[in-house]
CSV table of C-alpha atoms and ligand atoms in Angstrom, one decimal:
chain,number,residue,atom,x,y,z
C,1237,UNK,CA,-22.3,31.3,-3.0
C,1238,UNK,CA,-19.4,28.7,-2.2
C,1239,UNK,CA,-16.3,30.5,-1.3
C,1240,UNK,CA,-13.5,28.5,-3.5
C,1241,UNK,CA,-9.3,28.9,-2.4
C,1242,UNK,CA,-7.6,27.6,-5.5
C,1243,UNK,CA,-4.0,26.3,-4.7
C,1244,UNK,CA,-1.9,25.3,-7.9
C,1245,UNK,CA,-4.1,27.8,-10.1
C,1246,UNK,CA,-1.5,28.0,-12.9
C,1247,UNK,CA,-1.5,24.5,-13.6
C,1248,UNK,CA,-3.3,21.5,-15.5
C,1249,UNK,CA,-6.1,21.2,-12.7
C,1250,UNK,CA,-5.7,25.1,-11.9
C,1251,UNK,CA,-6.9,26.3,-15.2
C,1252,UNK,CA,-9.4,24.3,-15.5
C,1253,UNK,CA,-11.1,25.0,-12.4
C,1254,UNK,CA,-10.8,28.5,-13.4
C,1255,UNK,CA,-13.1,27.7,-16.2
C,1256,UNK,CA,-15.4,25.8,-13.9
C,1257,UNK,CA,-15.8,28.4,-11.2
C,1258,UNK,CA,-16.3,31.2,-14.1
C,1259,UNK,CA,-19.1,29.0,-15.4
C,1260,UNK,CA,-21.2,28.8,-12.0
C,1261,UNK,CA,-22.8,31.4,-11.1
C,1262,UNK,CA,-22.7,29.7,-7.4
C,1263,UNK,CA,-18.9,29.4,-7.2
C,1264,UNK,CA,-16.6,32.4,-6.2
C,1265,UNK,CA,-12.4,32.6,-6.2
C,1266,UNK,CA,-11.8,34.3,-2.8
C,1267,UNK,CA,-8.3,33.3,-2.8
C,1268,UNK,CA,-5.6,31.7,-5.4
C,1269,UNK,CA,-2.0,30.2,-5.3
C,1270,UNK,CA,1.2,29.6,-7.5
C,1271,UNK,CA,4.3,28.4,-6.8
C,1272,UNK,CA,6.1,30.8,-8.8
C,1273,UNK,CA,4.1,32.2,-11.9
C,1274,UNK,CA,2.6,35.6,-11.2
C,1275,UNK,CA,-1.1,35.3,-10.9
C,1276,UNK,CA,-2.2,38.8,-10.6
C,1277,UNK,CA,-6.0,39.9,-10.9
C,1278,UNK,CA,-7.5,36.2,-10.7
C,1279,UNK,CA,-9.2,37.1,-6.9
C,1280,UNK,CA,-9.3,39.2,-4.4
C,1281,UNK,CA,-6.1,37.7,-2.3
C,1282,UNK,CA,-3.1,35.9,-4.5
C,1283,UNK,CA,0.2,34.7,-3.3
C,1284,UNK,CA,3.2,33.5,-5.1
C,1285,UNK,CA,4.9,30.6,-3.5
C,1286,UNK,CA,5.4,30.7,0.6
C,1287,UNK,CA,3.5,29.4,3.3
C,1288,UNK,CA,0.1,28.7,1.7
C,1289,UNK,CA,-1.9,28.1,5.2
C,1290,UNK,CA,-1.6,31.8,6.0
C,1291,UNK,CA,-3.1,33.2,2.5
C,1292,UNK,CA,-6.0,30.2,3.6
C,1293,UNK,CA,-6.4,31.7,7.2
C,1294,UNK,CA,-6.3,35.3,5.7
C,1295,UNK,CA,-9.0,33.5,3.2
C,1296,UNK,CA,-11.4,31.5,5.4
C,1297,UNK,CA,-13.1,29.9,2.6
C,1298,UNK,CA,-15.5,26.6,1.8
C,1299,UNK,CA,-13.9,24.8,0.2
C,1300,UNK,CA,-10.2,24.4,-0.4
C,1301,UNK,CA,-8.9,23.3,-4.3
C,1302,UNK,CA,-5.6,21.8,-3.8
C,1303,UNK,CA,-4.1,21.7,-6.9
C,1304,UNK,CA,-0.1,22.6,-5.8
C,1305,UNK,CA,1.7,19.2,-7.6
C,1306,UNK,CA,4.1,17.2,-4.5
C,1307,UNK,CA,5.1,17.1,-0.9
C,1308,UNK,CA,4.5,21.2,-1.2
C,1309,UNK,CA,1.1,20.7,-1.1
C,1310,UNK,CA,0.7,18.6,2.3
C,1311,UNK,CA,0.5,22.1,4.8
C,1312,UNK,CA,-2.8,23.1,3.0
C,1313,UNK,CA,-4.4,19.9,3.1
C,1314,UNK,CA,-3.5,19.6,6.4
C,1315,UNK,CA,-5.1,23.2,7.2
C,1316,UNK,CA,-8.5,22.4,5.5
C,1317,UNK,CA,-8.8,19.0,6.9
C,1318,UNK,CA,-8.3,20.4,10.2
C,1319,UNK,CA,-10.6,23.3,10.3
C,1320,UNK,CA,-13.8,21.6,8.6
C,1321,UNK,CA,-13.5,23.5,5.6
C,1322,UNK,CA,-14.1,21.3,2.2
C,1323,UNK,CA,-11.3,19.6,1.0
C,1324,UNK,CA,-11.1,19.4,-3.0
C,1325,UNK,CA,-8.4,17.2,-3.0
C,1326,UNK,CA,-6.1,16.6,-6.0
C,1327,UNK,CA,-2.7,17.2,-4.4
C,1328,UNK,CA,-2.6,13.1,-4.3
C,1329,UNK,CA,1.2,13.5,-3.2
C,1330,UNK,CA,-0.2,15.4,0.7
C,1331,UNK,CA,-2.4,12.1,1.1
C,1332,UNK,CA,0.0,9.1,0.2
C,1333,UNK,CA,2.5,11.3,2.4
C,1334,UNK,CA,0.7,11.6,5.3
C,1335,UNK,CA,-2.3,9.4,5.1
C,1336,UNK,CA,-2.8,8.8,8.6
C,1337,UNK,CA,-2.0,12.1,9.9
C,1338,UNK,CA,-4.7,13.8,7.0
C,1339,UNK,CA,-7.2,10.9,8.8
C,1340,UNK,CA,-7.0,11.9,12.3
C,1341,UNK,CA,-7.2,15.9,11.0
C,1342,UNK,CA,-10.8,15.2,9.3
C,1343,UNK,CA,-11.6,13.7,12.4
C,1344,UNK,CA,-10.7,16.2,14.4
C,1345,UNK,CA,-12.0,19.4,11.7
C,1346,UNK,CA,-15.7,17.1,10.6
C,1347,UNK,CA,-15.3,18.6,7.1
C,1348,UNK,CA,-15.4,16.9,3.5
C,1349,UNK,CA,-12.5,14.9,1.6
C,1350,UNK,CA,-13.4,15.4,-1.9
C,1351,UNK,CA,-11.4,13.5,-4.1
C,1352,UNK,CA,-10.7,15.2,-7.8
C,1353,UNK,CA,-8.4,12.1,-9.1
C,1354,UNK,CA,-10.6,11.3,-12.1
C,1355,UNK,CA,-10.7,7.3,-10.6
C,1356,UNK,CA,-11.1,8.7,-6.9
C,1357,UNK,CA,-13.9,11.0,-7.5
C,1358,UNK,CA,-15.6,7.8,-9.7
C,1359,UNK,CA,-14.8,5.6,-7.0
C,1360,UNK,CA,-16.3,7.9,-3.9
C,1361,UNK,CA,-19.5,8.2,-6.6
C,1362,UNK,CA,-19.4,4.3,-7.1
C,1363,UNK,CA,-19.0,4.0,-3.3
C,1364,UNK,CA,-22.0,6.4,-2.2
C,1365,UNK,CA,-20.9,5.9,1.2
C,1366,UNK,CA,-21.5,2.8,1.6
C,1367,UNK,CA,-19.9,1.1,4.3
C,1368,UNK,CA,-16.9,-0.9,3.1
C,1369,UNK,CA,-17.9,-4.2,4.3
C,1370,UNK,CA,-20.4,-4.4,1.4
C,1371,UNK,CA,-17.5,-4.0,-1.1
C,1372,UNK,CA,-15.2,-7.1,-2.1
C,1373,UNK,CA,-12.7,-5.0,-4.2
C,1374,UNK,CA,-12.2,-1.4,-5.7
C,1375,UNK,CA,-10.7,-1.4,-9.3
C,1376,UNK,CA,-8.8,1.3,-10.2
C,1377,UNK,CA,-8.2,1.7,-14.0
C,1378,UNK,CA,-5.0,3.1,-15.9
C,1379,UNK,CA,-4.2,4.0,-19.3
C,1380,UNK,CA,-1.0,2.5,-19.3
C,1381,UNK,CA,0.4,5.5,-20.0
C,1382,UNK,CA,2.2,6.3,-23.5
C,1383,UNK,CA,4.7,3.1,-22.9
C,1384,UNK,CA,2.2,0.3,-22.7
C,1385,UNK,CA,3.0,-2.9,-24.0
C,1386,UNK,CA,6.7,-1.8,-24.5
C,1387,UNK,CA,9.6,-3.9,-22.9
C,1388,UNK,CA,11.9,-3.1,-20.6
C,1389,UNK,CA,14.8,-3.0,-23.3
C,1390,UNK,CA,12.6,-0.4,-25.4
C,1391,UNK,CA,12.5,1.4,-22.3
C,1392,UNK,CA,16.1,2.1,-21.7
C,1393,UNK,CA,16.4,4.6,-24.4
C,1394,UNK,CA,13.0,6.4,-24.0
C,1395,UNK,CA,13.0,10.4,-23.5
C,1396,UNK,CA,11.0,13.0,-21.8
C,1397,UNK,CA,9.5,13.9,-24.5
C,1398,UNK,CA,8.2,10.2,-25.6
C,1399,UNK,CA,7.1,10.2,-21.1
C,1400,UNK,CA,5.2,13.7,-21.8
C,1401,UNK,CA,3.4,12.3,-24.8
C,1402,UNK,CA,0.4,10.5,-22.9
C,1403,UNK,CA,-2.3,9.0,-24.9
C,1404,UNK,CA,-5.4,9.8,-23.3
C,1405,UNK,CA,-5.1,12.9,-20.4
C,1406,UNK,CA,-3.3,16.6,-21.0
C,1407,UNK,CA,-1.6,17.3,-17.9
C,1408,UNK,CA,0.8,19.0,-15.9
C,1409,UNK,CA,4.8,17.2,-16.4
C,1410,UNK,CA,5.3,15.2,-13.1
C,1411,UNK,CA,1.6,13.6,-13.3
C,1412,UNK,CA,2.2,12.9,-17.0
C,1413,UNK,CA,5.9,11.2,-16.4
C,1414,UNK,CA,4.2,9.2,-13.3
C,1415,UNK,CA,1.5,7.5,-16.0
C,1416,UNK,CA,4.5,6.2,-17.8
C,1417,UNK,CA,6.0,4.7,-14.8
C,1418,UNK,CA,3.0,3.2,-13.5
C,1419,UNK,CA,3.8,5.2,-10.1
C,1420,UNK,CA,1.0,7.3,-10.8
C,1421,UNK,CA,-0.8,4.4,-10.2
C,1422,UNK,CA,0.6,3.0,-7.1
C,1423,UNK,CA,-0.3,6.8,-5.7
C,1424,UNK,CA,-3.7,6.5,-6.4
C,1425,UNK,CA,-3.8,2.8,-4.7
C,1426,UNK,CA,-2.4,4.3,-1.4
C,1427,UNK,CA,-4.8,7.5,-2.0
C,1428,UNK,CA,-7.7,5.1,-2.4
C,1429,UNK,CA,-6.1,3.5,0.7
C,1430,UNK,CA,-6.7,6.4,2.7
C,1431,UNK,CA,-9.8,7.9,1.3
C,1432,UNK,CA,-11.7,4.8,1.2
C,1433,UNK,CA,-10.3,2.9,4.2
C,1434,UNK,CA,-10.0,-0.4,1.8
C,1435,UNK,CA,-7.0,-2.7,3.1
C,1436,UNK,CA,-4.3,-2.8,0.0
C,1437,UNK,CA,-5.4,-6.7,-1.4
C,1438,UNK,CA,-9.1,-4.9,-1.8
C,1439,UNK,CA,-7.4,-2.7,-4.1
C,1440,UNK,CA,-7.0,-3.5,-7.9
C,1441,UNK,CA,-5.3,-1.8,-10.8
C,1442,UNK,CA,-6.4,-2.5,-14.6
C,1443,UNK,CA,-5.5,-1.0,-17.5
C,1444,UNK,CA,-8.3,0.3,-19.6
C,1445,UNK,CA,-6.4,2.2,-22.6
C,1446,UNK,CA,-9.1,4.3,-23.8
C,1447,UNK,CA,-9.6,6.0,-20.0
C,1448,UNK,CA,-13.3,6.0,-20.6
C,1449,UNK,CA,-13.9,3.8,-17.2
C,1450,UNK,CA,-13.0,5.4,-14.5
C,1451,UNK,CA,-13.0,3.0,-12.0
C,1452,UNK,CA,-15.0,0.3,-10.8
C,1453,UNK,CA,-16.3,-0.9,-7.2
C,1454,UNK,CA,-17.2,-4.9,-7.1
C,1455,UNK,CA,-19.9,-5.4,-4.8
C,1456,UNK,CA,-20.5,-8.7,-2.2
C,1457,UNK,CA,-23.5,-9.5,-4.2
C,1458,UNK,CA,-21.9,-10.3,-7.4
C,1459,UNK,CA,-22.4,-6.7,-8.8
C,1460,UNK,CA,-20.0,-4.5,-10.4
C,1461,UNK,CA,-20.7,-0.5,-10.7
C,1462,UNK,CA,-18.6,1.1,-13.0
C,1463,UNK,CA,-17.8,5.0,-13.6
C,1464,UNK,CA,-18.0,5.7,-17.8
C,1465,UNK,CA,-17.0,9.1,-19.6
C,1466,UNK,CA,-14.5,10.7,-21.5
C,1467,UNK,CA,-11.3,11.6,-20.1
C,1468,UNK,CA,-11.5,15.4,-18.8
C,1469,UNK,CA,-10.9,16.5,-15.8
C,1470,UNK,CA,-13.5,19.4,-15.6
C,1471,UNK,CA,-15.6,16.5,-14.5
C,1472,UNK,CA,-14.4,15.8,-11.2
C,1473,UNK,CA,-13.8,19.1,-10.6
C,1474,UNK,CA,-16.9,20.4,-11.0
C,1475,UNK,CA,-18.2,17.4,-8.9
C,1476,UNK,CA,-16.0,18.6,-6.2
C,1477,UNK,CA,-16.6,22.1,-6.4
C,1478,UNK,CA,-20.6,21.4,-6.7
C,1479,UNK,CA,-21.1,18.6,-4.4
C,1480,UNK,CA,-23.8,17.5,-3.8
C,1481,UNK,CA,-25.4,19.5,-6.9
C,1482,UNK,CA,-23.5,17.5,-10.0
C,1483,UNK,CA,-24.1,21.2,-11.8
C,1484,UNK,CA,-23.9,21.0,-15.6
C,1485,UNK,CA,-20.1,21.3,-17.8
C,1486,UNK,CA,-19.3,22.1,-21.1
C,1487,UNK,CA,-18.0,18.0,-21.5
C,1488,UNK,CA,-20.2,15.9,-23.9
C,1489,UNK,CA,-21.7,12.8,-22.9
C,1490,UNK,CA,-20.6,9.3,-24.7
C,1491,UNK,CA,-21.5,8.8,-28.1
C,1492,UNK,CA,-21.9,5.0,-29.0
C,1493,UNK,CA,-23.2,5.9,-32.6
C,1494,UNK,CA,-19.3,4.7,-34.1
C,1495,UNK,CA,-19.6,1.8,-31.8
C,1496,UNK,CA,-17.4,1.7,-27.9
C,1497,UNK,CA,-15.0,-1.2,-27.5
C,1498,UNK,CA,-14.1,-1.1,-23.9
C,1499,UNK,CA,-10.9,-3.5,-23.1
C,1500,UNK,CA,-9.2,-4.5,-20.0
C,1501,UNK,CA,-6.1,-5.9,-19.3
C,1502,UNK,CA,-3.6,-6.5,-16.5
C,1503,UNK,CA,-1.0,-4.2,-15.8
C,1504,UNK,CA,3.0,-5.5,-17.0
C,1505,UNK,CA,4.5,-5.5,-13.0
C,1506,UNK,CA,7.8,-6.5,-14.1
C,1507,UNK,CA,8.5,-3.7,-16.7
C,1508,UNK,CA,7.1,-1.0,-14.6
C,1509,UNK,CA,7.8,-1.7,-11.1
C,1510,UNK,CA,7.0,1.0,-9.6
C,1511,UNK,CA,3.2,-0.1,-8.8
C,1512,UNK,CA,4.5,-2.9,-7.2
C,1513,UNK,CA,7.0,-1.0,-4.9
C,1514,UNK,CA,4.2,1.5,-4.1
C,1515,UNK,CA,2.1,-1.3,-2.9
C,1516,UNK,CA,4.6,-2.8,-0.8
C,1517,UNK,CA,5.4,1.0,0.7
C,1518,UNK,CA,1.4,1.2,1.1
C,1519,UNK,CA,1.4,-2.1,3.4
C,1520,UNK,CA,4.3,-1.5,5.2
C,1521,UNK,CA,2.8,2.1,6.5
C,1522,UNK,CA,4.7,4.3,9.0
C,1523,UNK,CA,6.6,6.8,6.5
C,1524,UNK,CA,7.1,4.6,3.5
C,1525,UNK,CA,4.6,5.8,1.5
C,1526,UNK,CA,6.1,9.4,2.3
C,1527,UNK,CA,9.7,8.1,1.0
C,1528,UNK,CA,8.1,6.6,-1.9
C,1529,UNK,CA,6.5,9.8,-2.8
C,1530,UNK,CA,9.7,11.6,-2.4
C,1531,UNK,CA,12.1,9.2,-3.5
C,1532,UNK,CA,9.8,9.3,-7.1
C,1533,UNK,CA,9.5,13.1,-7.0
C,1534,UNK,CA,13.3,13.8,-7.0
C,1535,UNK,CA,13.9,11.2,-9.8
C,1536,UNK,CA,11.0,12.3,-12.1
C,1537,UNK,CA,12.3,16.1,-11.8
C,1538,UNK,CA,16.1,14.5,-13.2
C,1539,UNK,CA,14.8,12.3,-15.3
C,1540,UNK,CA,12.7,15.6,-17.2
C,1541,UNK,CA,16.2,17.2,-17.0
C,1542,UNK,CA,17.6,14.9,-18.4
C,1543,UNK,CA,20.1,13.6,-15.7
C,1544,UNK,CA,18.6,10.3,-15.3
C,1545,UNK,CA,17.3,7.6,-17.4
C,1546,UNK,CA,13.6,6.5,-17.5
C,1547,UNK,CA,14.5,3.0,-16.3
C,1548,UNK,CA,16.8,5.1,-13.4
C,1549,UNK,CA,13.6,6.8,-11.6
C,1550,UNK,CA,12.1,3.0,-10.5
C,1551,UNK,CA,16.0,2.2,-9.7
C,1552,UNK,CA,16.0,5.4,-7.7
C,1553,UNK,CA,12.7,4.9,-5.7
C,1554,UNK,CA,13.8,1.1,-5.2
C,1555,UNK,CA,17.2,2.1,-3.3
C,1556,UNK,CA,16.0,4.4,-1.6
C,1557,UNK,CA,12.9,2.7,-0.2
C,1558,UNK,CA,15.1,-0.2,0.8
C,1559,UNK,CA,17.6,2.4,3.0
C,1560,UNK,CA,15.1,4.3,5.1
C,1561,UNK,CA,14.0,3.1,8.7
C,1562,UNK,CA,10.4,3.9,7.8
C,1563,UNK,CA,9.7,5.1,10.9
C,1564,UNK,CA,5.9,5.6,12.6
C,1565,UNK,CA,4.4,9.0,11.0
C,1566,UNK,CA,3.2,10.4,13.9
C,1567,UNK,CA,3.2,14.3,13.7
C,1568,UNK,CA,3.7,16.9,10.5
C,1569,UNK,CA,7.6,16.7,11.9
C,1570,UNK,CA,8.1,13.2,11.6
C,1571,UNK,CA,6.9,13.4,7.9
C,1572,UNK,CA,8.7,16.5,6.8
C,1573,UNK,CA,11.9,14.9,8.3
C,1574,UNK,CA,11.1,11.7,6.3
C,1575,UNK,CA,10.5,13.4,3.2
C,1576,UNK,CA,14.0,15.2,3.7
C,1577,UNK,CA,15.9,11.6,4.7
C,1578,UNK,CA,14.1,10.3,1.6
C,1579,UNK,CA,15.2,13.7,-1.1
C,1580,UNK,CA,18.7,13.1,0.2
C,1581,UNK,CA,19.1,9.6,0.0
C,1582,UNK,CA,17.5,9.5,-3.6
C,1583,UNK,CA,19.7,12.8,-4.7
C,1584,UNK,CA,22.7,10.7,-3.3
C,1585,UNK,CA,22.2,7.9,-6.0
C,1586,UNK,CA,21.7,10.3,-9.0
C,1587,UNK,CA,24.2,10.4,-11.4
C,1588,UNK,CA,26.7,13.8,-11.2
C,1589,UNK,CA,25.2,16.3,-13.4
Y,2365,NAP,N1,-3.5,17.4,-14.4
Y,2365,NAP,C1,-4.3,16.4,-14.2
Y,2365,NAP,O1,-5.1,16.1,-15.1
Y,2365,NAP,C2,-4.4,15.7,-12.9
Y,2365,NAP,C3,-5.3,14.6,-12.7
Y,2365,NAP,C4,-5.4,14.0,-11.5
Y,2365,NAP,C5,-4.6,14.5,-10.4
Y,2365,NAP,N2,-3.8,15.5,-10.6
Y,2365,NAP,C6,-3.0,16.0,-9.5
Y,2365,NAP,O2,-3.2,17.4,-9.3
Y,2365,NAP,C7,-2.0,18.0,-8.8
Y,2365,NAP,C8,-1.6,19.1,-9.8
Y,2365,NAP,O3,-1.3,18.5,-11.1
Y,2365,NAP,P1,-1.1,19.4,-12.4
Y,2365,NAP,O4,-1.1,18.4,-13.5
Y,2365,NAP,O5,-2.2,20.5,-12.4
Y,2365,NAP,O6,0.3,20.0,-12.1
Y,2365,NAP,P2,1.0,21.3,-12.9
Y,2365,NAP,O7,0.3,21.6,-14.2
Y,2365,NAP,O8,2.4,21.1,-12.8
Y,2365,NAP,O9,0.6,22.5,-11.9
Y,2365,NAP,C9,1.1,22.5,-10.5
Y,2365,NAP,C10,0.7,23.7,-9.8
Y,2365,NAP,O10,1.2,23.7,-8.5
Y,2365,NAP,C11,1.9,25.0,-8.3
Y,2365,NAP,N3,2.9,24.8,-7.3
Y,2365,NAP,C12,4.1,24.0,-7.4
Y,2365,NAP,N4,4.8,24.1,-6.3
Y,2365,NAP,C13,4.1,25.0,-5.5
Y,2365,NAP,C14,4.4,25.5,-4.2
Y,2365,NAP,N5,5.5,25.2,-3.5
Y,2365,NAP,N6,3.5,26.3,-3.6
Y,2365,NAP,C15,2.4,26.7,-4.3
Y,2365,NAP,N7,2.1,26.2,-5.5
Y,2365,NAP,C16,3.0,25.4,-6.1
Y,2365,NAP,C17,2.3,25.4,-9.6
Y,2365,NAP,O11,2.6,26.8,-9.6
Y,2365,NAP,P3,3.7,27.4,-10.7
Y,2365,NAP,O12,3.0,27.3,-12.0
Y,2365,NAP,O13,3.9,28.8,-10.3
Y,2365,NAP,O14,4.9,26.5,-10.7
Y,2365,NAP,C18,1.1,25.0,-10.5
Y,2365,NAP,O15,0.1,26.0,-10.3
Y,2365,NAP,C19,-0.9,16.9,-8.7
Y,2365,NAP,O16,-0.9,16.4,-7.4
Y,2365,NAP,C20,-1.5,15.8,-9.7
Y,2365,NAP,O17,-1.0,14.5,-9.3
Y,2365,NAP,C21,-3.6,16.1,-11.8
């Protein structure tokens, strides 16, 4: 029986690992966390909002399902990466903030770094732990998001609603408004970064529109694996939550009897800049990528109130990125003092409310 703490059980990826865990006999809730929907009744210890390392440490279970969304989420992964316990990891936002500190605590712990980012999670099975100089590139794949293919004047009058309307995934708001920027993208390239110790220019972002690929991982031999299924995220979950099993879901395999069309196509930089800038906070390291996560995280939470425009949350994250010292990340401290600099200086340039 694997002992599962669920962190961020009353959203998107919360839920469904509910169903997933209450559809394996093997897999147990010992533990489960909100930020600040009651939770009552799901398992045996709950806890709304606070410190969520003590509930883990009152816990001590297998694996760890970080599903909190942001910055919030960094203390848990932190804990679990430190004390050897299973890391289901799809708090992106603790990795791209503190990449090299998350690193150094897997060394330290010995446990697993499971990714559940739909493209992660077919990358690490792409990847099979093969060593990296065998790999020429990793391709990540993107919808595009609901705004594909629109210009940058069509974009100055978009609203939260049109950002929440995403073609291909049902997820939680802050996810769903980062597909339409594109920074949800340049997340996952400094996640893969991290996870799969692949130097940025070894990193690749295409779109795909139907989100049937995954990702892909091009080989030095010539050959190209590739990840196929429908777009549900009970997949990688129950990967995570199984591994190494690959235990059976309720998802249905492809059907090609209509015919599949698979098309790729380059990602528009210039309308949606934010990939680009995430790249560039990726290289530069130190606590960029930190400020870029929080920079994005305060203008996405505006924008869905309405106090910024769509257009304003790249602005935001550019002006802020090119203010901070970007300092080396070297201790929880450093980061959490980063992430402040970064909230204030990108709450600074908001409009008044
Ligand atoms: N949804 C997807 O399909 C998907 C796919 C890939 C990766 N991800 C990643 O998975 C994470 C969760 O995404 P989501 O779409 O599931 O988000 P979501 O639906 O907004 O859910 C977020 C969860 O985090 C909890 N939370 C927020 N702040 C917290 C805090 N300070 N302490 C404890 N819990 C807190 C929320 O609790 P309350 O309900 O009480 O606020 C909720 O349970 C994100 O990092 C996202 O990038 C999601």
């Amino acid at each position: 029986m694997k002992r599962i703490a669920l962190l961020g059980a009353t959203g998107s990826i919360g839920r469904q690992a509910i169903e997933i865990v209450e559809s394996h006999p093997g897999l147990e809730l010992v533990a489960t966390a909100s930020g600040s929907q009651p939770i009552d009744g799901l398992a045996p210890l709950t806890q709304v909002g606070g410190d969520l390392t003590e509930l883990l440490e009152r816990a001590q279970p297998d694996v760890v399902l970080n599903a909190v969304v942001g910055f919030a989420g960094l203390p848990a992964t932190l804990w679990a990466l430190d004390h050897g316990v299973t890391l289901a990891l799809a708090n992106k936002e603790s990795l791209v903030a503190a990449g090299e500190l998350a690193l150094r605590a897997r060394e330290r712990g010995g446990g697993l770094l499971l990714p559940v980012d739909s493209e992660h999670s077919a990358a690490f099975q792409c990847l099979e732990s093969r060593s990296t100089d065998q790999v020429d590139s990793l391709v990540l794949t993107g919808s595009g998001g609901p705004f594909r293919g629109r210009t940058r004047d069509d974009l100055e009058v978009v609203t939260p609603e049109e950002a929440l309307a995403h073609p291909t995934w049902r997820m939680g708001p802050k996810i769903t408004v980062d597909s339409a920027t594109l920074a949800n993208k340049g997340l996952e390239l400094i996640e893969a970064h991290f996870l799969f110790g692949l130097e940025y220019q070894r990193i690749e972002v295409v779109l795909q529109p139907t989100s049937i690929v995954h990702a892909l991982v091009r080989f030095r031999d010539g050959a190209s694996l590739a990840h196929l299924g429908y777009p549900d995220m009970r997949v990688p979950i129950s990967f995570a939550l199984t591994y190494p099993e690959r235990a059976a879901t309720p998802v249905t395999g492809l059907d090609f009897t209509q015919g599949l069309v698979l098309e790729f196509r380059p990602p528009d930089l210039e309308t949606f800049p934010l990939l680009t800038l995430a790249r560039r906070a990726g290289e530069r390291g130190g606590t960029y990528p930190c400020a870029f996560n929080a920079a994005n995280e305060v203008a996405v939470a505006a924008f869905l109130a309405g106090r910024l425009p769509f257009l304003g949350i790249a602005a935001t994250v550019e002006e802020t990125l090119a203010e901070v010292d970007g300092a080396p990340a070297r201790d929880l401290a450093d980061l959490i003092q980063a992430d402040e600099e970064a909230r204030s200086l990108a709450q600074r340039g908001l409009p008044v409310a």
